[in-house]
Coordinates of C-alpha atoms in Angstrom, one line a residue:
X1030 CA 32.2 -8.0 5.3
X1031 CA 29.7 -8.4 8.6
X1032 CA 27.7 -11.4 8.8
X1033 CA 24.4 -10.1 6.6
X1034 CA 23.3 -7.4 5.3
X1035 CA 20.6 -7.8 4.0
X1036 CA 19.4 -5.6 0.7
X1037 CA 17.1 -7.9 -1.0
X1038 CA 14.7 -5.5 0.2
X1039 CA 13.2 -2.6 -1.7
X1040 CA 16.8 -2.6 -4.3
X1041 CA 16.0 -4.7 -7.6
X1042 CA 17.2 -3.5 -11.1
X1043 CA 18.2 -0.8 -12.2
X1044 CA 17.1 1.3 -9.1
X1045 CA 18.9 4.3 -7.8
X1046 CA 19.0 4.1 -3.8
X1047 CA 19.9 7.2 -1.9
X1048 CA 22.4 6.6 1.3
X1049 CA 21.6 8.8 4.1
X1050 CA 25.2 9.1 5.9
X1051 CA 26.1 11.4 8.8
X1052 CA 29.6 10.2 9.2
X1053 CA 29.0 8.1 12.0
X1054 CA 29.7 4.7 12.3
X1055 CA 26.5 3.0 10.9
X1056 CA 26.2 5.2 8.2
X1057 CA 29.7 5.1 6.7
X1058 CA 29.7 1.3 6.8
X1059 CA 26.3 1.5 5.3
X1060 CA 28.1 3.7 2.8
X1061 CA 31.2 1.2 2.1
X1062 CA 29.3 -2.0 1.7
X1063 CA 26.6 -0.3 -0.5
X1064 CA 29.1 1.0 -2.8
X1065 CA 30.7 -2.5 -2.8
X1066 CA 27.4 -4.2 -3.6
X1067 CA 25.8 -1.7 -5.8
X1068 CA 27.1 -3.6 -9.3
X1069 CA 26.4 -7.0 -7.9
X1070 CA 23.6 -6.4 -6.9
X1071 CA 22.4 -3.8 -10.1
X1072 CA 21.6 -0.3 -8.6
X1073 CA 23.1 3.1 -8.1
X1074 CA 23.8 4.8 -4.8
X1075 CA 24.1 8.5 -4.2
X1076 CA 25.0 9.8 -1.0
X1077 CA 22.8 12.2 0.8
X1078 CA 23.9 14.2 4.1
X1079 CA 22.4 17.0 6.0
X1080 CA 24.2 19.5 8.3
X1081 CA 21.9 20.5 11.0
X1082 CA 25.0 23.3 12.1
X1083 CA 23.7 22.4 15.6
X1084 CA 27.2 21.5 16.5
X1085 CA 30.9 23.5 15.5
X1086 CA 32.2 20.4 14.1
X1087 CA 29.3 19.8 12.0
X1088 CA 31.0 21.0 8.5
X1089 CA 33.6 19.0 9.6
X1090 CA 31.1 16.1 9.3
X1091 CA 30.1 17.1 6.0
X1092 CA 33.4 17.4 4.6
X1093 CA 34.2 14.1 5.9
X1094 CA 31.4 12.6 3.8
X1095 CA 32.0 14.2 0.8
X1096 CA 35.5 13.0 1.1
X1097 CA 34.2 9.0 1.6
X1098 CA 31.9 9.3 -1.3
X1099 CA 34.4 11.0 -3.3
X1100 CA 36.9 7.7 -2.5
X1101 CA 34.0 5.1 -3.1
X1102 CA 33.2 7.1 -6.7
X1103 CA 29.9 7.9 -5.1
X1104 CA 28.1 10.8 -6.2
X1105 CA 27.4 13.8 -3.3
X1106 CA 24.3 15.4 -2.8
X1107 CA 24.0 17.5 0.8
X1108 CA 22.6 20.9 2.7
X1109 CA 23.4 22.9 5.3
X1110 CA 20.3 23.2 7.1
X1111 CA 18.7 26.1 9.1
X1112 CA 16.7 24.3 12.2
X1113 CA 14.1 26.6 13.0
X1114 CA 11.5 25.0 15.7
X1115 CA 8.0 25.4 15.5
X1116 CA 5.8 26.1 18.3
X1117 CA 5.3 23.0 20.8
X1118 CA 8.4 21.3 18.4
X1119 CA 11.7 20.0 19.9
X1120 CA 14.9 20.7 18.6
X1121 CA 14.8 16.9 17.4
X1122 CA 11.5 16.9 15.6
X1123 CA 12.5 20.0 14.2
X1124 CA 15.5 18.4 12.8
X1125 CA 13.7 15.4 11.6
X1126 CA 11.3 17.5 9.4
X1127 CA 14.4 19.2 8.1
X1128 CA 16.0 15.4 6.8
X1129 CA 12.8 14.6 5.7
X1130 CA 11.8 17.7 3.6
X1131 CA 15.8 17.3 2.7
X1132 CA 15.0 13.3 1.5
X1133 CA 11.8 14.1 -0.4
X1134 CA 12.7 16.8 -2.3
X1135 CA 16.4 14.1 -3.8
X1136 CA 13.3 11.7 -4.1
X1137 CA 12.2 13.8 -6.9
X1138 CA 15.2 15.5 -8.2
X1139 CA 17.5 12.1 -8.9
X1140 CA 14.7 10.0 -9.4
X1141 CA 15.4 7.6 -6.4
X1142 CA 13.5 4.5 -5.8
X1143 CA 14.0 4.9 -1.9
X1144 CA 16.6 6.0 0.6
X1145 CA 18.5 3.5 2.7
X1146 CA 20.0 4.3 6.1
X1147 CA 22.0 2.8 8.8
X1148 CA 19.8 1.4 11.7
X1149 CA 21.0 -1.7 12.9
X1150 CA 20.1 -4.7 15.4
X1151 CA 20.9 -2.1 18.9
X1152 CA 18.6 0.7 17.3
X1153 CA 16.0 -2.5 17.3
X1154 CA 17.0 -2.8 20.9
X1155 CA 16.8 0.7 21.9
X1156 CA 13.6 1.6 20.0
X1157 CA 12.0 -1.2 22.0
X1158 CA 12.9 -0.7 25.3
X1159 CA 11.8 3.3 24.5
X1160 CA 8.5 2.6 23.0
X1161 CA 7.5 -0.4 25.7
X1162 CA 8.4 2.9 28.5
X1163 CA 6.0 5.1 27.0
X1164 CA 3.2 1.5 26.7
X1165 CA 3.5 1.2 23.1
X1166 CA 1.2 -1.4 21.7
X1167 CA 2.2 -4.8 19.3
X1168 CA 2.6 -1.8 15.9
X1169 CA 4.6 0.5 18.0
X1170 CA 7.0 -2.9 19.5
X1171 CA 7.4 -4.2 16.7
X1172 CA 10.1 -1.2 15.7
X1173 CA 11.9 -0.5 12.8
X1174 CA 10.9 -2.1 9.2
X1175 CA 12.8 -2.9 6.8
X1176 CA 11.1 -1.1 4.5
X1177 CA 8.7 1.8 5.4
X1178 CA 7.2 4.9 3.9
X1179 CA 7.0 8.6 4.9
X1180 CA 5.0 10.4 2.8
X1181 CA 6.6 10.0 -0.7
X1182 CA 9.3 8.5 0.8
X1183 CA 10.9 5.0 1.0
X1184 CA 12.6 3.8 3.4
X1185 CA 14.8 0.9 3.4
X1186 CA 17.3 -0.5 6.3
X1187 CA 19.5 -3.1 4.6
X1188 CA 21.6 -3.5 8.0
X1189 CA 18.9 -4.6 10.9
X1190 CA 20.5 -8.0 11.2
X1191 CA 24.0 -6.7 12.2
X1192 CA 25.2 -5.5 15.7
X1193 CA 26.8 -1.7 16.1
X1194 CA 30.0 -4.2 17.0
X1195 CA 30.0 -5.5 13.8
X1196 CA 29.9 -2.5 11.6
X1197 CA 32.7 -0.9 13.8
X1198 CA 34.9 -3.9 13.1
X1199 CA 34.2 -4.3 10.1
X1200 CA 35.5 -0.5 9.4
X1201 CA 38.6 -1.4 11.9
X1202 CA 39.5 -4.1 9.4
X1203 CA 38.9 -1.9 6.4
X1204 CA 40.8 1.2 8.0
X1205 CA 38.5 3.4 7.1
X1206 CA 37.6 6.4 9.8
X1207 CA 34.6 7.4 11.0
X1208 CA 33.4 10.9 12.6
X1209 CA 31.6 10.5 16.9
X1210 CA 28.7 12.8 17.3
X1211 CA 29.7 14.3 21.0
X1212 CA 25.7 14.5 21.6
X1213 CA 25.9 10.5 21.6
X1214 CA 27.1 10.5 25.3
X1215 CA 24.9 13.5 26.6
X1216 CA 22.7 11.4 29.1
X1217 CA 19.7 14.0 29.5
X1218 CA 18.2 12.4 26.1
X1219 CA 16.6 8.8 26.6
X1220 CA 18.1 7.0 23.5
X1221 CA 21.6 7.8 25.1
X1222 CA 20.5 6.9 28.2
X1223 CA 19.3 3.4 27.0
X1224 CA 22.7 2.8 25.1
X1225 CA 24.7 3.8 27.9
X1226 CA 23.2 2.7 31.0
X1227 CA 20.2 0.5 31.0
X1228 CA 20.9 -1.4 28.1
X1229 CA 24.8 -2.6 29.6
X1230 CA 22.9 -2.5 33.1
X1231 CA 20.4 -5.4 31.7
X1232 CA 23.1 -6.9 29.7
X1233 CA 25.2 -7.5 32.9
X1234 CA 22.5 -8.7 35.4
X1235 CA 19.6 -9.8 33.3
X1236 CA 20.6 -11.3 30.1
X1237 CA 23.8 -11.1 28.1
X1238 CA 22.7 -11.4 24.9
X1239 CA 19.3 -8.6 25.8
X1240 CA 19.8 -6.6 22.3
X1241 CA 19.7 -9.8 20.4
X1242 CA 16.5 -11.1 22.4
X1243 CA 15.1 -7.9 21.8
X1244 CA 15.5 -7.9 18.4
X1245 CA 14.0 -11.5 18.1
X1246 CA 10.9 -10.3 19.9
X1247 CA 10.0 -7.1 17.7
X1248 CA 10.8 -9.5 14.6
X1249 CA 7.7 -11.8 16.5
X1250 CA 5.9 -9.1 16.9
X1251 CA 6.6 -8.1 13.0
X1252 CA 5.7 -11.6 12.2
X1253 CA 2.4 -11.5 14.1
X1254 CA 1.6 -8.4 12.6
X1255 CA 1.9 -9.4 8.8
X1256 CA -0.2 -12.6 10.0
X1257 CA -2.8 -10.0 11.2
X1258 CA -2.4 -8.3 7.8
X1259 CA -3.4 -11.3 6.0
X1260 CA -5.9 -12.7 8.2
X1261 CA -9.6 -12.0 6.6
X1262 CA -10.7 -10.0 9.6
X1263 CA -7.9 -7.4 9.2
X1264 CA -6.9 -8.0 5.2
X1265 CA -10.1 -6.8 3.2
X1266 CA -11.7 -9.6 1.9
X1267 CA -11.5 -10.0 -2.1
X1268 CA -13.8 -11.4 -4.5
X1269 CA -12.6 -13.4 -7.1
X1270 CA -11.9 -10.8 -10.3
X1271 CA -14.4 -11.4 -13.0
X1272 CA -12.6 -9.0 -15.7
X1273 CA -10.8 -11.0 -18.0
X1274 CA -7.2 -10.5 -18.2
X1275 CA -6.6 -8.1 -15.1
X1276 CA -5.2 -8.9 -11.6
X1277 CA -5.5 -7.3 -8.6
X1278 CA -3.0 -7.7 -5.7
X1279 CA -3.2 -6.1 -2.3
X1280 CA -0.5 -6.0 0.3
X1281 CA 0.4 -4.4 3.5
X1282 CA 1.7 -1.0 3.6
X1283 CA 2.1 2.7 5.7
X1284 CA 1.1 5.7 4.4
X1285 CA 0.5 6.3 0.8
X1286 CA 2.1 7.9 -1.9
X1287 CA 1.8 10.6 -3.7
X1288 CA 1.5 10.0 -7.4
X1289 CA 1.4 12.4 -10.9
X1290 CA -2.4 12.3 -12.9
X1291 CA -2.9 9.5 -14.9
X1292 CA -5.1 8.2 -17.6
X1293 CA -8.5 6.8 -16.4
X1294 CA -8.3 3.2 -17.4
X1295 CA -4.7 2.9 -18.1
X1296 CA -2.7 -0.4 -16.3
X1297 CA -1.1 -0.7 -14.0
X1298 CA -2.9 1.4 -11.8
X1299 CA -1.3 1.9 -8.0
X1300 CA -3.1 3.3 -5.0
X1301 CA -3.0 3.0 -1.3
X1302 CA -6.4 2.9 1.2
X1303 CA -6.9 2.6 4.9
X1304 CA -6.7 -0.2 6.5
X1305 CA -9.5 1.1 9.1
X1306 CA -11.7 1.6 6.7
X1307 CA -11.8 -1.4 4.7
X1308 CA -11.7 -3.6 8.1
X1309 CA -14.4 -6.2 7.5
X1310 CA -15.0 -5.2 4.1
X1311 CA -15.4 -7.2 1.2
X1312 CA -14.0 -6.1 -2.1
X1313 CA -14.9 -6.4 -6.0
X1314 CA -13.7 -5.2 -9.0
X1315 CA -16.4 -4.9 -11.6
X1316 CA -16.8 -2.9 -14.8
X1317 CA -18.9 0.3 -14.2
X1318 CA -22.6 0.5 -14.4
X1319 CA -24.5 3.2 -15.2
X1320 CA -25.8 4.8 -11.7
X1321 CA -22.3 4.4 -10.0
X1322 CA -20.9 7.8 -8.5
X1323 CA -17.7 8.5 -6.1
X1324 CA -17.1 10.8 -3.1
X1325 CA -13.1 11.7 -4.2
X1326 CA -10.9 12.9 -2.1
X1327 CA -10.7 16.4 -2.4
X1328 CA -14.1 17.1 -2.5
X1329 CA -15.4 17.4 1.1
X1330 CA -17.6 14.4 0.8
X1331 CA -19.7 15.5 -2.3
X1332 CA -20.4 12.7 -4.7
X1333 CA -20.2 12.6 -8.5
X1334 CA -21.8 10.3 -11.1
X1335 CA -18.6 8.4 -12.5
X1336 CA -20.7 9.0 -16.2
X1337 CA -19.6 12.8 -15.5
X1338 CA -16.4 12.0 -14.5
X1339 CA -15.8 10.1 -17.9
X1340 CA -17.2 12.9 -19.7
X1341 CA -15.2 15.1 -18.4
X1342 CA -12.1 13.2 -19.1
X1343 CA -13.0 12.9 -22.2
X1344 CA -13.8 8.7 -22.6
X1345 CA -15.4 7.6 -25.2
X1346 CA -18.7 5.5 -24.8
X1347 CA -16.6 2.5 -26.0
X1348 CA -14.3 2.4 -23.8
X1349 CA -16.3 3.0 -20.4
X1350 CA -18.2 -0.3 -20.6
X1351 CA -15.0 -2.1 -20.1
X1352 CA -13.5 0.4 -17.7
X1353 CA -12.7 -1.3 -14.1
X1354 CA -13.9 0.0 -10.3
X1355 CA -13.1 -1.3 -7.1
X1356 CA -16.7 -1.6 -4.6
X1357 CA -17.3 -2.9 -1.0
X1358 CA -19.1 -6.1 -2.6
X1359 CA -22.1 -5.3 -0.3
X1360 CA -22.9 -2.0 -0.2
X1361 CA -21.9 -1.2 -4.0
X1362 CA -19.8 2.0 -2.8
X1363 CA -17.2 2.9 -5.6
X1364 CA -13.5 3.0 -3.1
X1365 CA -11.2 3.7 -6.5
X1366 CA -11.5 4.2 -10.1
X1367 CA -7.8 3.4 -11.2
X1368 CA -6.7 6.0 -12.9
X1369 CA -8.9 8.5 -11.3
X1370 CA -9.2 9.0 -7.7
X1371 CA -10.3 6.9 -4.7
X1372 CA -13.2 7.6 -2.3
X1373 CA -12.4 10.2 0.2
X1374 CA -14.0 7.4 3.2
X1375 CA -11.3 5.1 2.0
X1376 CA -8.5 8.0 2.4
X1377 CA -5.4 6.8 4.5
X1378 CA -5.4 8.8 7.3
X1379 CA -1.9 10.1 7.8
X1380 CA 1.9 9.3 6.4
X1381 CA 2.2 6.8 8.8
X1382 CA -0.9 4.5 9.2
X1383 CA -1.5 1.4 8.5
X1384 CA -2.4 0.9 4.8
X1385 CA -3.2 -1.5 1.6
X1386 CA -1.2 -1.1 -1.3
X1387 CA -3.9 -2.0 -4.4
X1388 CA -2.3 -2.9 -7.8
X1389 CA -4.1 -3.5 -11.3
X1390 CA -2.5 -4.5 -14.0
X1391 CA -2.8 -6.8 -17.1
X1392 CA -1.8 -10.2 -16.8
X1393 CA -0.5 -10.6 -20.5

């Protein structure tokens, strides 16, 4: 087995993780040690591939992963997708959208609690040197996550710790094949040509070990960033909660996740809101108070008294005294009514911004 792989991350029982292989190299030893570790480590893996046809030997591919999944007892779930590009969309981004329309819609058909896939330490690397190029800042440096979120999906990369080297010997070792996309060597896109030239080029007359340097500085930068998170200039500030038996955690997210109608009042309650917007604010949770109205999302802006909102839903007068909102602590503006919505000036702005993940739940 390589050094580490790390899984701890995003898999804890009994979750089913989807394993998005192509058949190259990364994603087939992603697809062998998963399958090895799925008992120990309680959770069920189903292989996901998409055929872009963009090449003649891409059924090939496909066959070739069905094949490896059928060996490792691994259910098969693939498509043979139709790129058609939008206007102003490259061939790749038009691909991408494919995977990820592919990825969302096995989200919800098998129930999966995220998809893994096979990034390792040289896509670290690579992504760095291609982001610094185009004058990313600390966010954009900082690279690939080990867990991230697209919309409603989550992404998990239990192999960032291991070199391309490793998973290719470790596969050598096991005698188990793997299929070479012939577009890896085509020069005219960047990512090849920082594999191919400029990364052996600094490796040779910079730095020998560059990819692992690298690496160590986007997992600074990662560091620094979660710091940043957490600090009470960037993480909202939080009252202490005054309802008796609840708990609210926050933590540091992207995006936001789409979830099915629930029950105002009913625990846990899940939501994600901007970090922009909350920066510098101070949150409470407090029962509601007569007078209290929300502008939900979906509403364009307009405000409604949360009394209406119960009586709509149907809550009895009982119940509504003891029902919990989230307010910026100094202004009184209602930002979520679990169960409900949240304000549409606390809406996370797009599938990949920053983001606080808000959780309320019992404590008993």
């Amino acid at each position: 087995m390589p050094r580490k792989a790390s899984i701890s991350n995003g898999v804890s029982p009994r979750r089913r993780i989807g394993l998005a292989v192509s058949g190259g190299a990364d994603s087939t030893a992603l697809l062998v040690l998963m399958a090895e570790l799925q008992n120990q480590h309680a959770f069920d893996a189903v292989v996901l591939h998409v055929d872009h046809g963009l090449r003649k030997d891409s059924a090939e591919d496909a066959q070739f992963v069905r094949d490896l999944s059928k060996d490792f007892n691994l259910p098969f779930r693939s498509i043979r997708a139709k790129i058609i590009r939008r206007p102003r969309e490259s061939i790749e981004m038009a691909a991408r959208r494919v995977r990820l329309d592919f990825f969302a819609r096995m989200m919800r058909e098998l129930s999966l609690d995220a998809i893994a896939t096979g990034h390792h330490a040289d896509d670290v690397a690579e992504t760095f040197i291609l982001r610094m190029a185009r004058g990313a800042g600390p966010e954009g440096l900082a690279g690939l996550k080990r867990i991230s979120h697209v919309g409603d999906i989550t992404f998990i990369r239990p192999l960032l710790d291991l070199r391309d080297s490793e998973l290719r010997t470790f596969l050598l070792e096991r005698g188990i094949p793997w299929r070479e996309d012939s577009t890896n060597s085509d020069l005219l896109i960047p990512r090849n040509k920082v594999r191919h030239v400029i990364l052996p080029w600094l490796r040779e007359n910079l730095d020998s070990h560059i990819t692992e340097h690298l690496c160590k500085s986007a997992a600074i930068l990662r560091g620094e960033l979660t710091r940043a998170d957490e600090s009470p200039t960037t993480k909202p500030a939080k009252e202490n909660c005054p309802l008796q038996g609840m708990s609210l955690t926050i933590e540091p997210t992207t995006g936001f996740t789409r979830r099915p109608p629930s029950t105002i009042g009913t625990l846990p309650a899940i939501c994600e809101l901007s970090r922009a917007a909350l920066a510098g604010r101070t949150l409470s949770l407090r029962v509601w108070q007569p007078g209290d109205r929300i502008a939900p999302t979906g509403m364009g802006g307009r405000s409604r008294k949360l009394q209406d909102v119960f009586v709509t839903a149907k809550v009895p007068p009982a119940i509504r005294a003891t029902l919990p909102v989230l307010v910026d602590a100094n202004s009184g503006e209602v930002l979520w009514v679990p169960g409900y919505r949240i304000a549409e000036a606390a809406t996370v702005e797009s599938a990949t911004a920053p983001s606080w993940r808000l959780t309320l739940r019992n404590q008993n």
